Short mmCIF file of C-alpha atoms and ligand atoms in Angstrom, two decimals:
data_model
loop_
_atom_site.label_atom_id
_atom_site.label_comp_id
_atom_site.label_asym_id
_atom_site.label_seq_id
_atom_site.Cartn_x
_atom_site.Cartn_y
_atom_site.Cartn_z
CA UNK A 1 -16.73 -5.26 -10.35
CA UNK A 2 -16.54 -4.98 -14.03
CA UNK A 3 -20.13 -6.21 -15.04
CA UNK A 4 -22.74 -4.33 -13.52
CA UNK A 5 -26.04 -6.05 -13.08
CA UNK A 6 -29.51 -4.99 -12.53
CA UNK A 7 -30.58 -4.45 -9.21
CA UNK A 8 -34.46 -5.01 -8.07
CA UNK A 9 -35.80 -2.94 -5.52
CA UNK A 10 -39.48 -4.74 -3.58
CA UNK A 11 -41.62 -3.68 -0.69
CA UNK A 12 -41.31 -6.10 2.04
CA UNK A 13 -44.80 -7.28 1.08
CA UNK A 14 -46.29 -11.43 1.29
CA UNK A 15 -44.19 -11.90 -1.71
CA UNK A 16 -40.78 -10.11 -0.70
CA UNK A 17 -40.09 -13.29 1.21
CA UNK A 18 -40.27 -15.95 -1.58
CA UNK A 19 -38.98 -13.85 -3.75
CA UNK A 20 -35.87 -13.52 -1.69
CA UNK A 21 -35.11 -17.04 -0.66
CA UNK A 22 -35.72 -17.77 -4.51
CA UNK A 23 -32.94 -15.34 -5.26
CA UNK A 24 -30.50 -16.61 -2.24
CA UNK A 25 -31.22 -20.20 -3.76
CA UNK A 26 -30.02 -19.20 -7.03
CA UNK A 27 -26.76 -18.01 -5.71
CA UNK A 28 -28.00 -14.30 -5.61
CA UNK A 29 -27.21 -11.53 -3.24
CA UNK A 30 -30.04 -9.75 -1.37
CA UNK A 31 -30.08 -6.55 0.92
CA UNK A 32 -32.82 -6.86 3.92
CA UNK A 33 -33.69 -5.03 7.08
CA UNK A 34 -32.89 -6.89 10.21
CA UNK A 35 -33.21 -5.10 13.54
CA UNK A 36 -29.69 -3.34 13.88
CA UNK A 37 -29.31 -2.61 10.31
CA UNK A 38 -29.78 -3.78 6.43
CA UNK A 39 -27.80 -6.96 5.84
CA UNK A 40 -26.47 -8.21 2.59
CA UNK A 41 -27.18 -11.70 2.16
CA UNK A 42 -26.09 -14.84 0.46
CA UNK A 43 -26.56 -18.52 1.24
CA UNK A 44 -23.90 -19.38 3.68
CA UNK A 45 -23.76 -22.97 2.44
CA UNK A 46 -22.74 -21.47 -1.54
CA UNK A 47 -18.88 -20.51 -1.43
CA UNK A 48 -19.27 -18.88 -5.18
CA UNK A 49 -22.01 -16.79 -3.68
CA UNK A 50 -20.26 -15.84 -1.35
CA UNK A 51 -17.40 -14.69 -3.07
CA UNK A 52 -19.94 -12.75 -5.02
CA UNK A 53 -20.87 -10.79 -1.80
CA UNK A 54 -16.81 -9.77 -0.81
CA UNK A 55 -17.00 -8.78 -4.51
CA UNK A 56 -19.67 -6.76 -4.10
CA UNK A 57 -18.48 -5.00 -0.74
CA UNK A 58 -15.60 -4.12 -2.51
CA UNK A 59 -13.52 -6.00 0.86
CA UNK A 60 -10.52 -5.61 0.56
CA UNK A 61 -9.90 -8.79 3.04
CA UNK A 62 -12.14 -11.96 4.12
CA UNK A 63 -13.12 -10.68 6.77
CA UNK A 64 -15.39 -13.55 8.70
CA UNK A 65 -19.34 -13.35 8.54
CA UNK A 66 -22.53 -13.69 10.45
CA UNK A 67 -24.47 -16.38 9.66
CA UNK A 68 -28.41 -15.38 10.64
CA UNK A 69 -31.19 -18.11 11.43
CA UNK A 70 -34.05 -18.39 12.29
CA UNK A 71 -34.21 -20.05 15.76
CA UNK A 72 -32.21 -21.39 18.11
CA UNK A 73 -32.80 -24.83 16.67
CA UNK A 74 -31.51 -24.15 13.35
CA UNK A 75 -28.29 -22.56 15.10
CA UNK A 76 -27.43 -25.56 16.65
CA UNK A 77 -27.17 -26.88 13.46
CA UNK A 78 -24.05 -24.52 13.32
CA UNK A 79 -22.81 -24.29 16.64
CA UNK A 80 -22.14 -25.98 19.78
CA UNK A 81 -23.46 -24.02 22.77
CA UNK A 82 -22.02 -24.20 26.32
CA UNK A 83 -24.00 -23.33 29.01
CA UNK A 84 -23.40 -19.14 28.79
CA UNK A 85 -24.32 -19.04 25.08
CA UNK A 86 -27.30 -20.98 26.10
CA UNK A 87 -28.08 -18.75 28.57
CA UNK A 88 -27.36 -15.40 26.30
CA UNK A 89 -29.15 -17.34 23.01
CA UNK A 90 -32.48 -18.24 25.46
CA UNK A 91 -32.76 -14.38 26.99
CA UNK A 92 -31.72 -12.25 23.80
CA UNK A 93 -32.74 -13.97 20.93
CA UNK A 94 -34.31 -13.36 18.49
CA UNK A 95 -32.41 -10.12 19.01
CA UNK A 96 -29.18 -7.82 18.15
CA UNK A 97 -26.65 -10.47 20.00
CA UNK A 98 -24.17 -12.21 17.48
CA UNK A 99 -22.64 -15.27 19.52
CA UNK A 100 -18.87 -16.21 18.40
CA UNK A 101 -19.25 -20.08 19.39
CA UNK A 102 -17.19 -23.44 18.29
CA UNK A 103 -18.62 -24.93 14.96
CA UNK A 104 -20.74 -28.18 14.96
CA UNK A 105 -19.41 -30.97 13.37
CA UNK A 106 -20.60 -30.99 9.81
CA UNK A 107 -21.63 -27.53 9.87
CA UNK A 108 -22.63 -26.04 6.59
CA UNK A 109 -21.10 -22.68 6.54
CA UNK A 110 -18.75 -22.25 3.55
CA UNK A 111 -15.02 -21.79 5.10
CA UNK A 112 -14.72 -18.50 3.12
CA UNK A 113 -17.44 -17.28 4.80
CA UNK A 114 -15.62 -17.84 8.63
CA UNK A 115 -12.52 -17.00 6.92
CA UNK A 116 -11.25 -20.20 7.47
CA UNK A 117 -11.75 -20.66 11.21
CA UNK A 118 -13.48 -22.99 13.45
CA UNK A 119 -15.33 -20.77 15.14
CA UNK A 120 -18.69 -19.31 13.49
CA UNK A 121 -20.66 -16.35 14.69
CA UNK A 122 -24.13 -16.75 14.60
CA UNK A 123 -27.38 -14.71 15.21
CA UNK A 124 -31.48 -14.90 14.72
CA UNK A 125 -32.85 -11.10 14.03
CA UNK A 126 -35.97 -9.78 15.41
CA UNK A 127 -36.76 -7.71 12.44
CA UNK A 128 -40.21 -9.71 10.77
CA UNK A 129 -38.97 -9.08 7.32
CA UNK A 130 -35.16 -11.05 8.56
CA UNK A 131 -37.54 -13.62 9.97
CA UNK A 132 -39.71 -14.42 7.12
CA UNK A 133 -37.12 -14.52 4.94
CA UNK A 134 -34.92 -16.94 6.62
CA UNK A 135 -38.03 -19.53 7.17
CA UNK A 136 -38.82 -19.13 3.99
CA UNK A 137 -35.14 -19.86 2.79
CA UNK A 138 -34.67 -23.02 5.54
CA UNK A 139 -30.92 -22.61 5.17
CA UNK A 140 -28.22 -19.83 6.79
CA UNK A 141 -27.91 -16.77 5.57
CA UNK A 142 -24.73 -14.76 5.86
CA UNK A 143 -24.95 -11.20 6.06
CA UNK A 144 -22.86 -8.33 6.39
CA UNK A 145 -23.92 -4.98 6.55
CA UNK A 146 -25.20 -4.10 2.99
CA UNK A 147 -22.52 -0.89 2.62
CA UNK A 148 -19.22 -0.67 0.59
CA UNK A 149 -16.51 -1.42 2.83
CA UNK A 150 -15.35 1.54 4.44
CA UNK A 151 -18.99 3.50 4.67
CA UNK A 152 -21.21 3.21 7.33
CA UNK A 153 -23.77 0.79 7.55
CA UNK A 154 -27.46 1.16 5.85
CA UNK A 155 -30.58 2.21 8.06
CA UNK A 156 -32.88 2.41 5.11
CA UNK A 157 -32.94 0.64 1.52
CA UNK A 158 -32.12 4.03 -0.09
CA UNK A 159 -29.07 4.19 1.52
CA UNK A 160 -28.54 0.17 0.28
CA UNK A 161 -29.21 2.09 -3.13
CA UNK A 162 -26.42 4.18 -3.03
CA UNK A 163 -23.48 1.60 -2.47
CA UNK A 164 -25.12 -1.51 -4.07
CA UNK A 165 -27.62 -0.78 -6.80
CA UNK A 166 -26.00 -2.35 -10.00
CA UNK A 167 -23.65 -4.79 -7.64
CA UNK A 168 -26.56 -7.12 -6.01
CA UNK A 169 -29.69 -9.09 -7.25
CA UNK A 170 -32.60 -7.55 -4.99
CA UNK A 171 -33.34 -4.94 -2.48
CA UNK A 172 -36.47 -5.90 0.03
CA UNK A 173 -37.65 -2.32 1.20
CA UNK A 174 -38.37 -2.89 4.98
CA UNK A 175 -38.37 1.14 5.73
CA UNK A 176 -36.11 2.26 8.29
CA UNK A 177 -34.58 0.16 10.99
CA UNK A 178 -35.30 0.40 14.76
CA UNK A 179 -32.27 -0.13 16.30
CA UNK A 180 -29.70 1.63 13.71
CA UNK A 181 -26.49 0.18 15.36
CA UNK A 182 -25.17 -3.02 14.51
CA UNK A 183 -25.36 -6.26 17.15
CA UNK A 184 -23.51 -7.01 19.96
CA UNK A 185 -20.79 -9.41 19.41
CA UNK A 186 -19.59 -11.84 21.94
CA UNK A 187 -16.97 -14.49 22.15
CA UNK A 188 -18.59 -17.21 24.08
CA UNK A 189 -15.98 -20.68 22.73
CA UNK A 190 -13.64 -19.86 25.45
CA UNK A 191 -13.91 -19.78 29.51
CA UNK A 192 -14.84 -16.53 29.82
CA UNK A 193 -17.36 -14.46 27.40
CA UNK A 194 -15.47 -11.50 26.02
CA UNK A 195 -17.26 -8.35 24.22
CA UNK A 196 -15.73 -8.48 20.39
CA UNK A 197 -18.37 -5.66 19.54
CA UNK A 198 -19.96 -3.01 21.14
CA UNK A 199 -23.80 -2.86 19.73
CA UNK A 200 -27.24 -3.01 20.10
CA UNK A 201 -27.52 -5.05 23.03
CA UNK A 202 -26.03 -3.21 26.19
CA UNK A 203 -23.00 -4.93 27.82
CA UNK A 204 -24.83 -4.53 31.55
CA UNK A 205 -27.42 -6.46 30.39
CA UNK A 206 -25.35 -9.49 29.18
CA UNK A 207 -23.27 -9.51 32.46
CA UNK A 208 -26.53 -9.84 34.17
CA UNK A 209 -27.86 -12.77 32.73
CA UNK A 210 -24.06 -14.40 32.74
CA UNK A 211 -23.98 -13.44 36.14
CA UNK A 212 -19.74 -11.77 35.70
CA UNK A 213 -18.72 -9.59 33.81
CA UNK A 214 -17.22 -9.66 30.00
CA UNK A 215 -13.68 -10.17 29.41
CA UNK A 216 -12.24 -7.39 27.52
CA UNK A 217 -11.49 -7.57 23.48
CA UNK A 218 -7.79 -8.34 23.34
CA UNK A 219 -6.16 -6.10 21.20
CA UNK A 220 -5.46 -6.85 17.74
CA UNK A 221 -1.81 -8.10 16.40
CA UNK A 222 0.02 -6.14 13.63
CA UNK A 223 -1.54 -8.04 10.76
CA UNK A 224 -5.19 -7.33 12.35
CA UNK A 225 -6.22 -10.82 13.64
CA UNK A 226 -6.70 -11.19 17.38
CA UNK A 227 -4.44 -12.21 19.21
CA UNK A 228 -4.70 -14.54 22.50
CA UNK A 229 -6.95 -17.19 22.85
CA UNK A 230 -8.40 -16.42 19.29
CA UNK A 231 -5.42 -17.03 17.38
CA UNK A 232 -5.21 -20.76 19.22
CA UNK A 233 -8.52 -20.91 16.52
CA UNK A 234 -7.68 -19.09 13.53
CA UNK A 235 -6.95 -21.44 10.92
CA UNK A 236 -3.11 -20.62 9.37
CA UNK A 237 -1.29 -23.92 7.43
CA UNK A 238 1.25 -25.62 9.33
CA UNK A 239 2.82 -25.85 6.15
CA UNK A 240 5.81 -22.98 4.96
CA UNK A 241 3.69 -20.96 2.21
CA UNK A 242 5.83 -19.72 -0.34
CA UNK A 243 4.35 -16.56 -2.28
CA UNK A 244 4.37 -15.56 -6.01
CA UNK A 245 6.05 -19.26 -7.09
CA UNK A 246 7.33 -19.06 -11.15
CA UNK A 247 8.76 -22.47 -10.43
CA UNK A 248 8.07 -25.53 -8.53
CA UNK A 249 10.78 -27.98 -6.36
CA UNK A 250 9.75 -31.35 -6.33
CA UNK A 251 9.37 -31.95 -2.35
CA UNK A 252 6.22 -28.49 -2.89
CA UNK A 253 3.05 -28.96 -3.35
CA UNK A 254 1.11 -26.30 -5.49
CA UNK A 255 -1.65 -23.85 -5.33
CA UNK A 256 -2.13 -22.97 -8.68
CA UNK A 257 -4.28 -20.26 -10.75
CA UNK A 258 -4.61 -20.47 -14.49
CA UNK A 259 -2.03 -23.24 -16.11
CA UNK A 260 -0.47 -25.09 -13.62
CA UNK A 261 3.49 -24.41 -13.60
CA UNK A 262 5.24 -27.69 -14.97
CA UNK A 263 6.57 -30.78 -12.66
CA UNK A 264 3.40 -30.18 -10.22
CA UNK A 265 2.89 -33.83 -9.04
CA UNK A 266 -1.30 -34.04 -9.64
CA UNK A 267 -1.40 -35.83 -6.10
CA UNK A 268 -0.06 -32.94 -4.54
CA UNK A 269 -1.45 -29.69 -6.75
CA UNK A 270 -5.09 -27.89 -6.38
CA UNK A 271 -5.68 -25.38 -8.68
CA UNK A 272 -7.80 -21.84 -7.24
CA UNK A 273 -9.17 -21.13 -11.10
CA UNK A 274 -7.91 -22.94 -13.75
CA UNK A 275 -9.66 -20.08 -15.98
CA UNK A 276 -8.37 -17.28 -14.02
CA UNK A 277 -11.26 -16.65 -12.68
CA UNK A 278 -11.06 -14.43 -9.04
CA UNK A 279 -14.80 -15.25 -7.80
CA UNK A 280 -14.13 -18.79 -7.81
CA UNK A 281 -10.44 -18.68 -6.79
CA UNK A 282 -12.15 -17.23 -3.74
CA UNK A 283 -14.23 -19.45 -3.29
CA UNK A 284 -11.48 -22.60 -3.25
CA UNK A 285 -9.10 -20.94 -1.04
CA UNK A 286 -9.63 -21.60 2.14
CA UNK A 287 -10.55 -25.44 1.58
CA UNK A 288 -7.77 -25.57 -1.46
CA UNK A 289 -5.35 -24.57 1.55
CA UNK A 290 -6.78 -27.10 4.05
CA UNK A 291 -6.44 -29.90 1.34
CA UNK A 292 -2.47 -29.19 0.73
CA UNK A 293 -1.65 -28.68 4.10
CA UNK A 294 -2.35 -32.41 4.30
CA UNK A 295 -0.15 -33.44 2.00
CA UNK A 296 2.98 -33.35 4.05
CA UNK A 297 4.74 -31.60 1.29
CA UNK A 298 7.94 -29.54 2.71
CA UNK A 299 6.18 -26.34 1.08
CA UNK A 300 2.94 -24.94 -0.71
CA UNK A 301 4.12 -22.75 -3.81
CA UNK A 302 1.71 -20.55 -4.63
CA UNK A 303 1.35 -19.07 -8.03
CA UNK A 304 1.11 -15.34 -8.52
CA UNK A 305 -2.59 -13.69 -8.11
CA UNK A 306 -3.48 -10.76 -9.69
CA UNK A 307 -3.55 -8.15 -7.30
CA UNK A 308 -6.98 -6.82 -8.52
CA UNK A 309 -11.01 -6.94 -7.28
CA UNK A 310 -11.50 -10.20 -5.16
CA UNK A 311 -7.58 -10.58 -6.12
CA UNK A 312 -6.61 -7.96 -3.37
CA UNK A 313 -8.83 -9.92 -0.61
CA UNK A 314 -7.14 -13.29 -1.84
CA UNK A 315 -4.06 -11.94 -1.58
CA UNK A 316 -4.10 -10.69 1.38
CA UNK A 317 -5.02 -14.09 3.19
CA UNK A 318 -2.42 -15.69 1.64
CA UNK A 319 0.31 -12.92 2.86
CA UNK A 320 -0.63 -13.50 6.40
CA UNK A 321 -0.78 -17.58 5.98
CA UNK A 322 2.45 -17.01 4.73
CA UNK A 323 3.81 -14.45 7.81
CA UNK A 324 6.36 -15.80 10.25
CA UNK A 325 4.66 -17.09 13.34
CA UNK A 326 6.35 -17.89 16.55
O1 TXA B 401 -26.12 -6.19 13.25
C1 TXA B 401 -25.32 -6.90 12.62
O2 TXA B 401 -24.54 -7.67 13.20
C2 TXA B 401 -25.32 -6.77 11.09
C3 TXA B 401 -26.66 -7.29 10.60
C4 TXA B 401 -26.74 -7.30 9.11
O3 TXA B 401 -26.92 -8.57 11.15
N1 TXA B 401 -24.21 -7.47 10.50
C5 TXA B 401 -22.92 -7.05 10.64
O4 TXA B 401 -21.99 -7.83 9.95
O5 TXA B 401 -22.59 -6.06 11.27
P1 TXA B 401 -20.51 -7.34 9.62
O6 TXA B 401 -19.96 -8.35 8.65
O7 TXA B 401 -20.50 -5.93 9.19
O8 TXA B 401 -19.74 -7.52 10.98
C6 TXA B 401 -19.48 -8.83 11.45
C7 TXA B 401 -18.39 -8.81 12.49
C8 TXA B 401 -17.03 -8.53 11.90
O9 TXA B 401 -16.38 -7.55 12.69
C9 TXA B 401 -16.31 -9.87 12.04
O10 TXA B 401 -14.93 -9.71 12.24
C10 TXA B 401 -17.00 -10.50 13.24
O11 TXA B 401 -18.33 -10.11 13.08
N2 TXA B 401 -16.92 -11.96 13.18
C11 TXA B 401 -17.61 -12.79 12.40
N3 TXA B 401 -17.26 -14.08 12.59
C12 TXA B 401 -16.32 -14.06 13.54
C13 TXA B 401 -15.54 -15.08 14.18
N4 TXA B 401 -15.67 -16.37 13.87
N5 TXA B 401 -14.64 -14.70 15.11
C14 TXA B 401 -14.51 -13.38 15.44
N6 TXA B 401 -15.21 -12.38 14.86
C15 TXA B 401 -16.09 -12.71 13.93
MG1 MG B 402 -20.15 -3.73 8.69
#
């Protein structure tokens, strides 16, 4: 990040939690205790402020969020639940379970925060401070843990401090977290539950309220996504991407960032940043994609990205849209 801003540390006192939702409302980015750990949130219905947060992480790809609530209500809002993620949300929430489920029509996530896929994980912390906060903010919250990429994650705001302070809006000081390990991810979209995530919650105690036991995490492809029944979900164009384009053939459609390369036909060209600009290029690009897919166009030309900050993330995506898939 080239601009460093000033970052506000609070107790997690009766005003932590206005505060907060004030700040997520504004587009901000706020560290919090949950349970498992200290999240970094943004509001998961802002795609800018959310491109904010990868910026802030330092990711070096999208990788796909958690978006915390407050109550099972408010994630069926986001989610449609089958009878075993009913059954999982009902004895473990609020609690550290994230549930990988099918999104609800209309739901508000941002596709850069899912990384473009049509499944969303979801979660409601036990921590009071998470809790508050998220009434108070009546909207999702997505949260990662609140370290740069690559360190391990935060137990205590002073360790939020050390990767963050100058890169996020507002710290709320919760003291040290209980649990210390993050939650327990399962895939529940499919026919049989699988364990994505070792965590907080104990795998025995899962099986025992599904009754069976958890398929095992299939193991990841060479580009890093998973591979059966997951991929079947991931969102990738149908249509050839073509990487890096300094000209354009009349049957493409473009993605373009800064000017536009000349002969794009308007109908069929969406541009990422027309001012260059990387935070909202990431924001665009996974619904910019979605759009020109559409289009029936033979191919989607996309125009060189700068392979710098949120550049490196965006790129990325677009090398494995671009892969050859069987
Ligand atoms: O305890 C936690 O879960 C903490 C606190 C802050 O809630 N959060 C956390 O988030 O650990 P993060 O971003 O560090 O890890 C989220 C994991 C990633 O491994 C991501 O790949 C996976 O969740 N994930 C999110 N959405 C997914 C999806 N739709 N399909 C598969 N995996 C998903
Ligand atoms: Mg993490």
């Amino acid at each position: 990040m080239n601009v460093s801003i000033t970052t506000r540390t609070v107790p997690a006192d009766d005003e932590a939690a206005g505060l907060a939702a004030s700040c997520l409302d504004e587009g901000g980015l706020i560290a919090f205790p949950t349970e498992t750990v200290y999240g970094l949130g943004a509001d998961a219905t802002n795609a800018t402020a959310i491109a904010r947060l990868y910026q802030a992480k330092g990711r070096p790809a999208f990788n796909p969020l958690i978006a915390h609530v407050a109550n099972l209500a408010d994630a069926q809002a986001l989610a449609r639940f089958n009878a075993d993620a009913l059954a999982l949300a009902q004895a473990f929430w609020p609690g550290p379970l994230t549930l990988v489920l099918s999104k609800a029509e209309g739901c508000p996530v941002a596709a850069l925060a899912t990384a473009g896929l049509d499944t969303v994980a979801v979660r409601v912390p036990a921590h009071d401070v998470a809790r508050a906060i998220l009434q108070t903010f009546g909207r999702p919250v997505v949260a990662p843990s609140a370290n740069l990429s690559g360190h391990v994650s935060p137990t205590t705001a002073g360790h939020v401090r050390d990767d963050l302070s100058g890169r996020i809006d507002l710290i709320v000081d919760g003291g040290p977290v209980p649990v210390g390990v993050e939650s327990t991810i399962i895939f529940c979209a499919g026919e049989r539950p699988m364990l994505l995530r070792p965590g907080g919650l104990p795998r025995a105690r899962i099986e025992r309220v599904l009754g069976r036991t958890l398929a095992p995490r299939p193991r990841p492809d060479a580009s890093g996504l998973l591979a059966p029944g997951m991929m079947a979900s991931h969102y990738a164009p149908h249509t050839p991407i073509r990487l890096n384009a300094d000209a354009l053939s009349p049957d493409e459609a473009l993605l373009a960032f800064g000017t536009p390369l000349a002969g794009a036909d308007p109908a069929r060209c969406l541009n990422l940043s027309a001012r260059g600009d990387l935070v909202e290029a990431a924001a665009n690009l996974f619904n910019n994609l979605r759009a020109l897919d559409g289009t029936g166009a033979r191919a989607i030309a996309v125009m060189p990205i700068p392979d710098e900050g949120l550049g490196e993330a965006i790129n990325d995506r677009l090398r494995r849209a671009a892969a050859p898939r069987e």
